[in-house]
The first five atom37 places (N, CA, C, CB, O) and aatype in JSON, in Angstrom:
{
  "aatype": [12, 16, 11, 7, 6, 15, 2, 15, 16, 9, 11, 6, 16, 17, 16, 0, 3, 17, 5, 14, 9, 7, 16, 11, 5, 16, 7, 5, 8, 19, 2, 15, 18, 6, 15, 16, 16, 19, 3, 17, 15, 6, 11, 10, 0, 0, 19, 0, 0, 0, 10, 6, 5, 14, 19, 2, 19, 10, 6, 9, 17, 18, 19, 6, 2, 7, 15, 0, 0, 7, 15, 3, 15, 9, 0, 16, 19, 15, 10, 11, 15, 7, 7, 0, 14, 0, 18, 1, 0, 18, 10, 15, 17, 19, 3, 5, 11, 7, 17, 5, 19, 3, 11, 9, 6, 19, 10, 16, 19, 2, 3, 11, 11, 6],
  "atom_mask": [
    [1, 1, 1, 1, 1],
    [1, 1, 1, 1, 1],
    [1, 1, 1, 1, 1],
    [1, 1, 1, 0, 1],
    [1, 1, 1, 1, 1],
    [1, 1, 1, 1, 1],
    [1, 1, 1, 1, 1],
    [1, 1, 1, 1, 1],
    [1, 1, 1, 1, 1],
    [1, 1, 1, 1, 1],
    [1, 1, 1, 1, 1],
    [1, 1, 1, 1, 1],
    [1, 1, 1, 1, 1],
    [1, 1, 1, 1, 1],
    [1, 1, 1, 1, 1],
    [1, 1, 1, 1, 1],
    [1, 1, 1, 1, 1],
    [1, 1, 1, 1, 1],
    [1, 1, 1, 1, 1],
    [1, 1, 1, 1, 1],
    [1, 1, 1, 1, 1],
    [1, 1, 1, 0, 1],
    [1, 1, 1, 1, 1],
    [1, 1, 1, 1, 1],
    [1, 1, 1, 1, 1],
    [1, 1, 1, 1, 1],
    [1, 1, 1, 0, 1],
    [1, 1, 1, 1, 1],
    [1, 1, 1, 1, 1],
    [1, 1, 1, 1, 1],
    [1, 1, 1, 1, 1],
    [1, 1, 1, 1, 1],
    [1, 1, 1, 1, 1],
    [1, 1, 1, 1, 1],
    [1, 1, 1, 1, 1],
    [1, 1, 1, 1, 1],
    [1, 1, 1, 1, 1],
    [1, 1, 1, 1, 1],
    [1, 1, 1, 1, 1],
    [1, 1, 1, 1, 1],
    [1, 1, 1, 1, 1],
    [1, 1, 1, 1, 1],
    [1, 1, 1, 1, 1],
    [1, 1, 1, 1, 1],
    [1, 1, 1, 1, 1],
    [1, 1, 1, 1, 1],
    [1, 1, 1, 1, 1],
    [1, 1, 1, 1, 1],
    [1, 1, 1, 1, 1],
    [1, 1, 1, 1, 1],
    [1, 1, 1, 1, 1],
    [1, 1, 1, 1, 1],
    [1, 1, 1, 1, 1],
    [1, 1, 1, 1, 1],
    [1, 1, 1, 1, 1],
    [1, 1, 1, 1, 1],
    [1, 1, 1, 1, 1],
    [1, 1, 1, 1, 1],
    [1, 1, 1, 1, 1],
    [1, 1, 1, 1, 1],
    [1, 1, 1, 1, 1],
    [1, 1, 1, 1, 1],
    [1, 1, 1, 1, 1],
    [1, 1, 1, 1, 1],
    [1, 1, 1, 1, 1],
    [1, 1, 1, 0, 1],
    [1, 1, 1, 1, 1],
    [1, 1, 1, 1, 1],
    [1, 1, 1, 1, 1],
    [1, 1, 1, 0, 1],
    [1, 1, 1, 1, 1],
    [1, 1, 1, 1, 1],
    [1, 1, 1, 1, 1],
    [1, 1, 1, 1, 1],
    [1, 1, 1, 1, 1],
    [1, 1, 1, 1, 1],
    [1, 1, 1, 1, 1],
    [1, 1, 1, 1, 1],
    [1, 1, 1, 1, 1],
    [1, 1, 1, 1, 1],
    [1, 1, 1, 1, 1],
    [1, 1, 1, 0, 1],
    [1, 1, 1, 0, 1],
    [1, 1, 1, 1, 1],
    [1, 1, 1, 1, 1],
    [1, 1, 1, 1, 1],
    [1, 1, 1, 1, 1],
    [1, 1, 1, 1, 1],
    [1, 1, 1, 1, 1],
    [1, 1, 1, 1, 1],
    [1, 1, 1, 1, 1],
    [1, 1, 1, 1, 1],
    [1, 1, 1, 1, 1],
    [1, 1, 1, 1, 1],
    [1, 1, 1, 1, 1],
    [1, 1, 1, 1, 1],
    [1, 1, 1, 1, 1],
    [1, 1, 1, 0, 1],
    [1, 1, 1, 1, 1],
    [1, 1, 1, 1, 1],
    [1, 1, 1, 1, 1],
    [1, 1, 1, 1, 1],
    [1, 1, 1, 1, 1],
    [1, 1, 1, 1, 1],
    [1, 1, 1, 1, 1],
    [1, 1, 1, 1, 1],
    [1, 1, 1, 1, 1],
    [1, 1, 1, 1, 1],
    [1, 1, 1, 1, 1],
    [1, 1, 1, 1, 1],
    [1, 1, 1, 1, 1],
    [1, 1, 1, 1, 1],
    [1, 1, 1, 1, 1],
    [1, 1, 1, 1, 1]
  ],
  "atom_positions": [
    [[1.26, -9.79, -13.31], [2.15, -9.64, -12.18], [3.32, -10.6, -12.33], [1.4, -9.89, -10.86], [3.2, -11.68, -12.9]],
    [[4.42, -10.18, -11.83], [5.59, -11.03, -11.87], [6.03, -11.35, -10.45], [6.74, -10.37, -12.67], [5.81, -10.55, -9.54]],
    [[6.63, -12.49, -10.28], [7.16, -12.87, -8.98], [8.63, -12.52, -8.94], [6.94, -14.38, -8.71], [9.36, -12.7, -9.91]],
    [[9.05, -12.02, -7.8], [10.46, -11.7, -7.61], [11.09, -12.7, -6.67], [0.0, 0.0, 0.0], [10.5, -13.72, -6.32]],
    [[12.3, -12.38, -6.28], [13.0, -13.25, -5.34], [12.36, -13.15, -3.96], [14.48, -12.88, -5.26], [11.74, -12.15, -3.61]],
    [[12.52, -14.21, -3.19], [11.95, -14.22, -1.85], [13.05, -14.36, -0.81], [10.92, -15.35, -1.7], [14.18, -14.74, -1.12]],
    [[12.7, -14.03, 0.43], [13.61, -14.28, 1.54], [12.79, -14.85, 2.69], [14.36, -12.97, 1.98], [11.65, -15.26, 2.46]],
    [[13.31, -14.89, 3.87], [12.63, -15.57, 4.97], [11.33, -14.89, 5.4], [13.55, -15.66, 6.15], [10.44, -15.57, 5.92]],
    [[11.18, -13.59, 5.2], [9.94, -12.92, 5.59], [9.08, -12.55, 4.39], [10.26, -11.66, 6.39], [7.93, -12.13, 4.56]],
    [[9.6, -12.69, 3.2], [8.86, -12.34, 2.0], [8.67, -13.61, 1.16], [9.6, -11.24, 1.18], [9.63, -14.2, 0.67]],
    [[7.43, -14.0, 1.02], [7.12, -15.2, 0.24], [7.24, -14.92, -1.26], [5.71, -15.7, 0.56], [7.83, -15.72, -1.99]],
    [[6.69, -13.8, -1.69], [6.71, -13.41, -3.1], [6.78, -11.91, -3.21], [5.48, -13.96, -3.85], [6.38, -11.19, -2.29]],
    [[7.27, -11.44, -4.32], [7.22, -10.01, -4.64], [6.49, -9.87, -5.96], [8.66, -9.39, -4.72], [6.82, -10.52, -6.95]],
    [[5.48, -8.99, -5.96], [4.71, -8.75, -7.18], [5.03, -7.37, -7.72], [3.19, -8.89, -6.91], [5.13, -6.4, -6.97]],
    [[5.17, -7.29, -9.0], [5.27, -6.01, -9.69], [4.33, -6.06, -10.88], [6.75, -5.7, -10.13], [4.11, -7.11, -11.47]],
    [[3.79, -4.92, -11.22], [2.89, -4.81, -12.37], [2.88, -3.36, -12.8], [1.44, -5.31, -12.03], [3.52, -2.51, -12.17]],
    [[2.18, -3.07, -13.84], [2.07, -1.7, -14.34], [0.83, -1.05, -13.72], [1.99, -1.67, -15.89], [-0.09, -0.65, -14.43]],
    [[0.83, -0.95, -12.39], [-0.29, -0.32, -11.7], [-0.27, 1.18, -11.99], [-0.23, -0.58, -10.16], [0.79, 1.81, -11.98]],
    [[-1.41, 1.72, -12.24], [-1.54, 3.14, -12.55], [-1.9, 3.93, -11.29], [-2.6, 3.36, -13.65], [-2.45, 3.36, -10.35]],
    [[-1.61, 5.23, -11.25], [-2.04, 6.06, -10.12], [-3.57, 5.97, -9.98], [-1.6, 7.54, -10.32], [-4.29, 5.88, -10.97]],
    [[-4.03, 6.0, -8.75], [-5.44, 5.79, -8.44], [-6.31, 7.0, -8.78], [-5.58, 5.46, -6.98], [-7.54, 6.88, -8.83]],
    [[-5.69, 8.14, -9.01], [-6.45, 9.38, -9.2], [-6.52, 10.1, -7.85], [0.0, 0.0, 0.0], [-6.33, 9.48, -6.81]],
    [[-6.77, 11.38, -7.88], [-6.79, 12.13, -6.63], [-7.82, 13.24, -6.67], [-5.42, 12.72, -6.36], [-8.14, 13.79, -7.72]],
    [[-8.34, 13.55, -5.49], [-9.22, 14.7, -5.31], [-8.44, 15.87, -4.71], [-10.41, 14.34, -4.4], [-8.97, 16.96, -4.53]],
    [[-7.17, 15.62, -4.4], [-6.32, 16.64, -3.77], [-5.88, 17.68, -4.8], [-5.1, 15.98, -3.1], [-5.6, 17.36, -5.95]],
    [[-5.82, 18.93, -4.34], [-5.35, 20.01, -5.19], [-4.23, 20.75, -4.49], [-6.51, 20.98, -5.55], [-4.07, 20.65, -3.27]],
    [[-3.46, 21.49, -5.26], [-2.35, 22.24, -4.68], [-1.2, 21.33, -4.32], [0.0, 0.0, 0.0], [-1.07, 20.22, -4.83]],
    [[-0.35, 21.84, -3.42], [0.83, 21.09, -2.97], [0.4, 19.84, -2.2], [1.74, 21.99, -2.09], [-0.41, 19.93, -1.27]],
    [[0.92, 18.68, -2.59], [0.58, 17.44, -1.9], [1.2, 17.4, -0.51], [1.05, 16.22, -2.71], [2.37, 17.75, -0.33]],
    [[0.41, 16.99, 0.48], [0.89, 16.8, 1.84], [0.63, 15.35, 2.22], [0.19, 17.78, 2.85], [-0.52, 14.91, 2.27]],
    [[1.68, 14.6, 2.48], [1.59, 13.2, 2.86], [1.02, 13.12, 4.27], [2.98, 12.51, 2.77], [1.63, 13.61, 5.22]],
    [[-0.14, 12.49, 4.41], [-0.81, 12.44, 5.71], [-0.99, 11.01, 6.18], [-2.16, 13.14, 5.63], [-1.25, 10.1, 5.39]],
    [[-0.86, 10.83, 7.48], [-1.08, 9.53, 8.1], [-2.24, 9.57, 9.09], [0.2, 9.06, 8.81], [-2.33, 8.73, 9.99]],
    [[-3.11, 10.54, 8.92], [-4.34, 10.66, 9.72], [-5.44, 9.91, 8.97], [-4.74, 12.17, 9.96], [-5.67, 10.16, 7.79]],
    [[-6.11, 8.99, 9.65], [-7.08, 8.12, 8.99], [-8.33, 8.84, 8.48], [-7.5, 7.04, 9.93], [-9.13, 8.24, 7.76]],
    [[-8.51, 10.1, 8.83], [-9.69, 10.84, 8.38], [-9.41, 11.71, 7.15], [-10.21, 11.71, 9.51], [-10.29, 12.45, 6.71]],
    [[-8.2, 11.64, 6.59], [-7.85, 12.53, 5.49], [-8.07, 11.87, 4.12], [-6.4, 12.97, 5.62], [-8.12, 10.64, 4.01]],
    [[-8.2, 12.7, 3.12], [-8.32, 12.23, 1.74], [-7.05, 11.49, 1.34], [-8.6, 13.41, 0.77], [-7.12, 10.46, 0.66]],
    [[-5.89, 11.99, 1.74], [-4.62, 11.36, 1.39], [-4.58, 9.91, 1.88], [-3.45, 12.15, 1.98], [-4.21, 9.01, 1.13]],
    [[-4.96, 9.69, 3.12], [-5.01, 8.35, 3.71], [-5.94, 7.45, 2.9], [-5.47, 8.41, 5.19], [-5.58, 6.33, 2.54]],
    [[-7.15, 7.96, 2.62], [-8.13, 7.18, 1.87], [-7.62, 6.8, 0.49], [-9.44, 7.96, 1.73], [-7.85, 5.69, 0.01]],
    [[-6.92, 7.73, -0.14], [-6.4, 7.45, -1.47], [-5.26, 6.44, -1.45], [-5.92, 8.74, -2.12], [-5.11, 5.65, -2.38]],
    [[-4.45, 6.45, -0.41], [-3.41, 5.42, -0.27], [-4.05, 4.04, -0.21], [-2.55, 5.67, 1.01], [-3.64, 3.12, -0.91]],
    [[-5.06, 3.91, 0.63], [-5.73, 2.61, 0.79], [-6.46, 2.2, -0.48], [-6.71, 2.66, 1.96], [-6.5, 1.02, -0.81]],
    [[-7.03, 3.16, -1.2], [-7.71, 2.86, -2.46], [-6.71, 2.31, -3.48], [-8.4, 4.11, -3.02], [-7.04, 1.39, -4.23]],
    [[-5.5, 2.86, -3.5], [-4.47, 2.39, -4.43], [-4.06, 0.95, -4.08], [-3.24, 3.32, -4.39], [-3.91, 0.12, -4.97]],
    [[-3.88, 0.67, -2.79], [-3.52, -0.68, -2.36], [-4.63, -1.66, -2.71], [-3.23, -0.7, -0.83], [-4.36, -2.73, -3.24]],
    [[-5.86, -1.29, -2.43], [-7.01, -2.16, -2.72], [-7.11, -2.45, -4.21], [-8.31, -1.52, -2.22], [-7.37, -3.59, -4.61]],
    [[-6.9, -1.44, -5.03], [-6.96, -1.64, -6.48], [-5.88, -2.6, -6.95], [-6.82, -0.29, -7.21], [-6.14, -3.47, -7.79]],
    [[-4.68, -2.45, -6.42], [-3.58, -3.34, -6.81], [-3.85, -4.78, -6.39], [-2.26, -2.86, -6.21], [-3.48, -5.72, -7.09]],
    [[-4.5, -4.94, -5.24], [-4.85, -6.29, -4.75], [-6.15, -6.81, -5.35], [-4.96, -6.27, -3.24], [-6.55, -7.95, -5.11]],
    [[-6.82, -5.95, -6.14], [-8.1, -6.29, -6.75], [-9.13, -6.69, -5.7], [-7.93, -7.43, -7.77], [-9.83, -7.69, -5.82]],
    [[-9.2, -5.86, -4.65], [-10.12, -6.06, -3.54], [-10.8, -4.74, -3.21], [-9.39, -6.64, -2.3], [-10.22, -3.68, -3.46]],
    [[-12.01, -4.77, -2.65], [-12.6, -3.53, -2.15], [-11.87, -3.07, -0.89], [-14.12, -3.71, -1.85], [-11.35, -3.89, -0.13]],
    [[-11.81, -1.77, -0.67], [-11.12, -1.22, 0.5], [-11.69, -1.79, 1.8], [-11.22, 0.31, 0.5], [-10.94, -2.04, 2.74]],
    [[-13.01, -1.98, 1.86], [-13.63, -2.39, 3.12], [-13.32, -3.82, 3.55], [-15.11, -2.23, 3.0], [-13.7, -4.22, 4.65]],
    [[-12.63, -4.6, 2.73], [-12.23, -5.94, 3.15], [-10.79, -5.98, 3.64], [-12.41, -6.93, 2.01], [-10.29, -7.03, 4.04]],
    [[-10.11, -4.82, 3.61], [-8.72, -4.76, 4.06], [-8.62, -4.49, 5.55], [-7.97, -3.7, 3.29], [-9.3, -3.61, 6.08]],
    [[-7.77, -5.23, 6.21], [-7.38, -4.96, 7.59], [-6.09, -4.16, 7.49], [-7.2, -6.3, 8.45], [-5.09, -4.66, 6.97]],
    [[-6.12, -2.93, 7.99], [-4.96, -2.05, 7.89], [-4.12, -2.23, 9.15], [-5.39, -0.56, 7.7], [-4.57, -1.92, 10.25]],
    [[-2.9, -2.73, 8.99], [-2.04, -2.95, 10.13], [-1.12, -1.77, 10.4], [-1.22, -4.19, 9.91], [-0.89, -1.4, 11.55]],
    [[-0.6, -1.17, 9.33], [0.35, -0.07, 9.53], [0.56, 0.65, 8.21], [1.7, -0.59, 10.09], [0.67, 0.02, 7.16]],
    [[0.6, 1.97, 8.26], [0.96, 2.79, 7.1], [2.04, 3.74, 7.57], [-0.3, 3.57, 6.51], [1.88, 4.43, 8.57]],
    [[3.15, 3.77, 6.84], [4.31, 4.53, 7.3], [5.0, 5.23, 6.14], [5.3, 3.62, 8.01], [4.72, 4.97, 4.97]],
    [[5.92, 6.13, 6.49], [6.74, 6.81, 5.49], [7.6, 5.8, 4.75], [7.61, 7.89, 6.13], [8.05, 4.8, 5.32]],
    [[7.8, 6.07, 3.49], [8.73, 5.28, 2.7], [10.09, 5.93, 2.7], [0.0, 0.0, 0.0], [10.42, 6.69, 3.61]],
    [[10.88, 5.64, 1.7], [12.25, 6.16, 1.65], [12.29, 7.66, 1.36], [13.03, 5.43, 0.6], [13.19, 8.35, 1.83]],
    [[11.34, 8.16, 0.61], [11.23, 9.61, 0.35], [9.99, 10.08, 1.1], [11.15, 9.94, -1.21], [8.89, 10.08, 0.54]],
    [[10.15, 10.48, 2.33], [9.05, 10.7, 3.27], [7.88, 11.51, 2.73], [9.57, 11.37, 4.48], [6.74, 11.26, 3.1]],
    [[8.13, 12.47, 1.87], [7.03, 13.28, 1.37], [6.28, 12.67, 0.21], [0.0, 0.0, 0.0], [5.16, 13.08, -0.09]],
    [[6.89, 11.69, -0.45], [6.26, 11.18, -1.65], [6.17, 9.66, -1.73], [6.99, 11.67, -2.83], [5.74, 9.12, -2.75]],
    [[6.58, 8.96, -0.7], [6.49, 7.5, -0.65], [5.82, 7.06, 0.64], [7.89, 6.86, -0.78], [5.95, 7.72, 1.68]],
    [[5.11, 5.94, 0.57], [4.52, 5.34, 1.76], [4.59, 3.82, 1.64], [3.05, 5.81, 1.96], [4.74, 3.28, 0.54]],
    [[4.47, 3.17, 2.77], [4.45, 1.71, 2.82], [3.25, 1.32, 3.66], [5.8, 1.12, 3.4], [3.1, 1.79, 4.79]],
    [[2.4, 0.44, 3.13], [1.22, -0.01, 3.85], [1.29, -1.52, 4.05], [-0.08, 0.37, 3.1], [1.59, -2.26, 3.11]],
    [[1.03, -1.96, 5.27], [0.93, -3.38, 5.57], [-0.53, -3.7, 5.84], [1.84, -3.78, 6.79], [-1.14, -3.12, 6.74]],
    [[-1.09, -4.61, 5.05], [-2.51, -4.94, 5.14], [-2.7, -6.45, 5.02], [-3.32, -4.21, 4.03], [-1.79, -7.18, 4.62]],
    [[-3.88, -6.89, 5.38], [-4.31, -8.26, 5.11], [-5.8, -8.2, 4.81], [-3.99, -9.24, 6.32], [-6.41, -7.14, 4.9]],
    [[-6.38, -9.33, 4.45], [-7.81, -9.38, 4.22], [-8.51, -9.7, 5.53], [-8.17, -10.42, 3.13], [-8.05, -10.55, 6.29]],
    [[-9.62, -9.02, 5.81], [-10.35, -9.23, 7.06], [-10.87, -10.65, 7.19], [-11.49, -8.25, 7.16], [-11.1, -11.12, 8.3]],
    [[-11.06, -11.33, 6.09], [-11.61, -12.68, 6.12], [-10.68, -13.68, 6.8], [-11.91, -13.15, 4.72], [-11.1, -14.78, 7.15]],
    [[-9.43, -13.3, 6.97], [-8.47, -14.17, 7.65], [-8.0, -15.29, 6.74], [0.0, 0.0, 0.0], [-8.55, -15.52, 5.67]],
    [[-6.99, -15.96, 7.18], [-6.44, -17.07, 6.42], [-5.55, -16.64, 5.27], [0.0, 0.0, 0.0], [-4.73, -17.43, 4.79]],
    [[-5.7, -15.41, 4.82], [-4.88, -14.91, 3.72], [-3.59, -14.33, 4.29], [-5.65, -13.84, 2.88], [-3.53, -13.96, 5.46]],
    [[-2.58, -14.25, 3.46], [-1.32, -13.66, 3.93], [-1.44, -12.16, 4.15], [-0.2, -13.96, 2.94], [-2.42, -11.53, 3.74]],
    [[-0.45, -11.6, 4.78], [-0.34, -10.15, 4.88], [0.44, -9.66, 3.66], [0.37, -9.71, 6.22], [1.25, -10.39, 3.09]],
    [[0.16, -8.43, 3.29], [0.8, -7.81, 2.13], [1.47, -6.51, 2.57], [-0.22, -7.56, 1.0], [0.95, -5.79, 3.42]],
    [[2.61, -6.22, 1.97], [3.26, -4.93, 2.17], [3.31, -4.25, 0.81], [4.69, -5.08, 2.8], [3.94, -4.74, -0.12]],
    [[2.63, -3.1, 0.73], [2.55, -2.37, -0.53], [3.43, -1.13, -0.45], [1.1, -1.98, -0.85], [3.38, -0.38, 0.53]],
    [[4.23, -0.92, -1.47], [5.1, 0.25, -1.58], [4.44, 1.21, -2.57], [6.56, -0.15, -2.05], [4.2, 0.87, -3.72]],
    [[4.15, 2.42, -2.09], [3.45, 3.41, -2.89], [4.29, 4.64, -3.15], [2.16, 3.8, -2.21], [5.14, 5.0, -2.34]],
    [[4.05, 5.27, -4.28], [4.69, 6.55, -4.56], [3.62, 7.52, -5.04], [5.83, 6.39, -5.64], [2.63, 7.14, -5.65]],
    [[3.85, 8.8, -4.73], [2.93, 9.85, -5.12], [3.31, 10.35, -6.52], [2.96, 11.02, -4.1], [4.47, 10.64, -6.79]],
    [[2.31, 10.43, -7.4], [2.5, 10.98, -8.73], [1.72, 12.29, -8.78], [2.02, 9.97, -9.86], [0.5, 12.3, -8.65]],
    [[2.44, 13.4, -8.95], [1.81, 14.72, -8.93], [0.59, 14.77, -9.83], [2.8, 15.79, -9.34], [0.64, 14.35, -10.99]],
    [[-0.5, 15.28, -9.3], [-1.77, 15.49, -9.97], [-2.47, 14.21, -10.42], [-1.57, 16.37, -11.14], [-3.52, 14.26, -11.06]],
    [[-1.87, 13.05, -10.1], [-2.48, 11.77, -10.5], [-2.77, 10.85, -9.32], [-1.57, 11.04, -11.47], [-3.58, 9.93, -9.44]],
    [[-2.13, 11.1, -8.18], [-2.43, 10.32, -6.98], [-1.41, 9.24, -6.67], [0.0, 0.0, 0.0], [-0.32, 9.2, -7.24]],
    [[-1.79, 8.38, -5.73], [-0.91, 7.32, -5.25], [-0.88, 6.17, -6.24], [-1.36, 6.83, -3.88], [-1.89, 5.81, -6.84]],
    [[0.31, 5.59, -6.38], [0.52, 4.46, -7.27], [1.29, 3.39, -6.52], [1.28, 4.9, -8.56], [2.29, 3.67, -5.87]],
    [[0.82, 2.15, -6.61], [1.55, 1.04, -6.02], [2.68, 0.66, -6.98], [0.61, -0.19, -5.75], [2.46, 0.48, -8.17]],
    [[3.88, 0.54, -6.42], [5.05, 0.18, -7.21], [5.42, -1.29, -7.06], [6.23, 1.04, -6.8], [5.93, -1.92, -7.98]],
    [[5.15, -1.83, -5.86], [5.54, -3.22, -5.55], [4.69, -3.71, -4.4], [7.07, -3.32, -5.2], [4.32, -2.95, -3.51]],
    [[4.36, -5.01, -4.42], [3.68, -5.65, -3.3], [4.49, -6.88, -2.9], [2.21, -6.04, -3.67], [4.89, -7.69, -3.74]],
    [[4.72, -6.98, -1.61], [5.36, -8.18, -1.07], [4.32, -9.0, -0.33], [6.55, -7.81, -0.13], [3.55, -8.47, 0.47]],
    [[4.3, -10.29, -0.59], [3.46, -11.23, 0.14], [4.33, -11.72, 1.3], [2.93, -12.44, -0.78], [5.38, -12.32, 1.08]],
    [[3.88, -11.46, 2.52], [4.7, -11.74, 3.7], [4.43, -13.14, 4.26], [4.45, -10.69, 4.78], [3.3, -13.62, 4.23]],
    [[5.47, -13.76, 4.76], [5.31, -15.03, 5.46], [4.89, -14.8, 6.91], [6.6, -15.83, 5.41], [4.26, -15.66, 7.53]],
    [[5.25, -13.61, 7.44], [4.93, -13.24, 8.8], [4.51, -11.77, 8.78], [6.14, -13.48, 9.78], [5.18, -10.93, 8.19]],
    [[3.39, -11.47, 9.44], [2.96, -10.09, 9.55], [3.67, -9.45, 10.73], [1.41, -9.99, 9.71], [3.24, -9.61, 11.87]],
    [[4.75, -8.73, 10.47], [5.53, -8.14, 11.54], [4.88, -6.89, 12.14], [6.89, -7.79, 11.03], [5.42, -6.32, 13.08]],
    [[3.74, -6.47, 11.61], [3.03, -5.31, 12.15], [1.83, -5.74, 12.99], [2.58, -4.39, 11.02], [1.15, -4.9, 13.58]],
    [[1.55, -7.03, 13.04], [0.44, -7.54, 13.84], [0.87, -7.57, 15.3], [0.0, -8.94, 13.36], [1.96, -8.03, 15.64]],
    [[-0.02, -7.09, 16.13], [0.31, -7.02, 17.57], [0.28, -8.38, 18.21], [-0.66, -6.1, 18.31], [0.53, -8.51, 19.41]]
  ]
}
């Protein structure tokens, strides 16, 4: 992983050669934000893999459309154990291969926490 430039809300930026997580989805991809869908589960699996953590230790704060609404998403998560920073993961959809994390920002402030 490499560190990028930081600003007041971003402590660090990580980039790496993360691979698509794989997918069980077939046919035309539909970007879903329903927590009971395969698409949602695969987004979180990609984020967990990039963070090298199991999905069940992630606290999901917000998952939203990215810049290309049908093929990008942004997830804000932290670890349930607390004390760790919040992370913002930028994901892109790779046809027939699944979600891939492109960048992770380590946040100084979790702006999605209520």
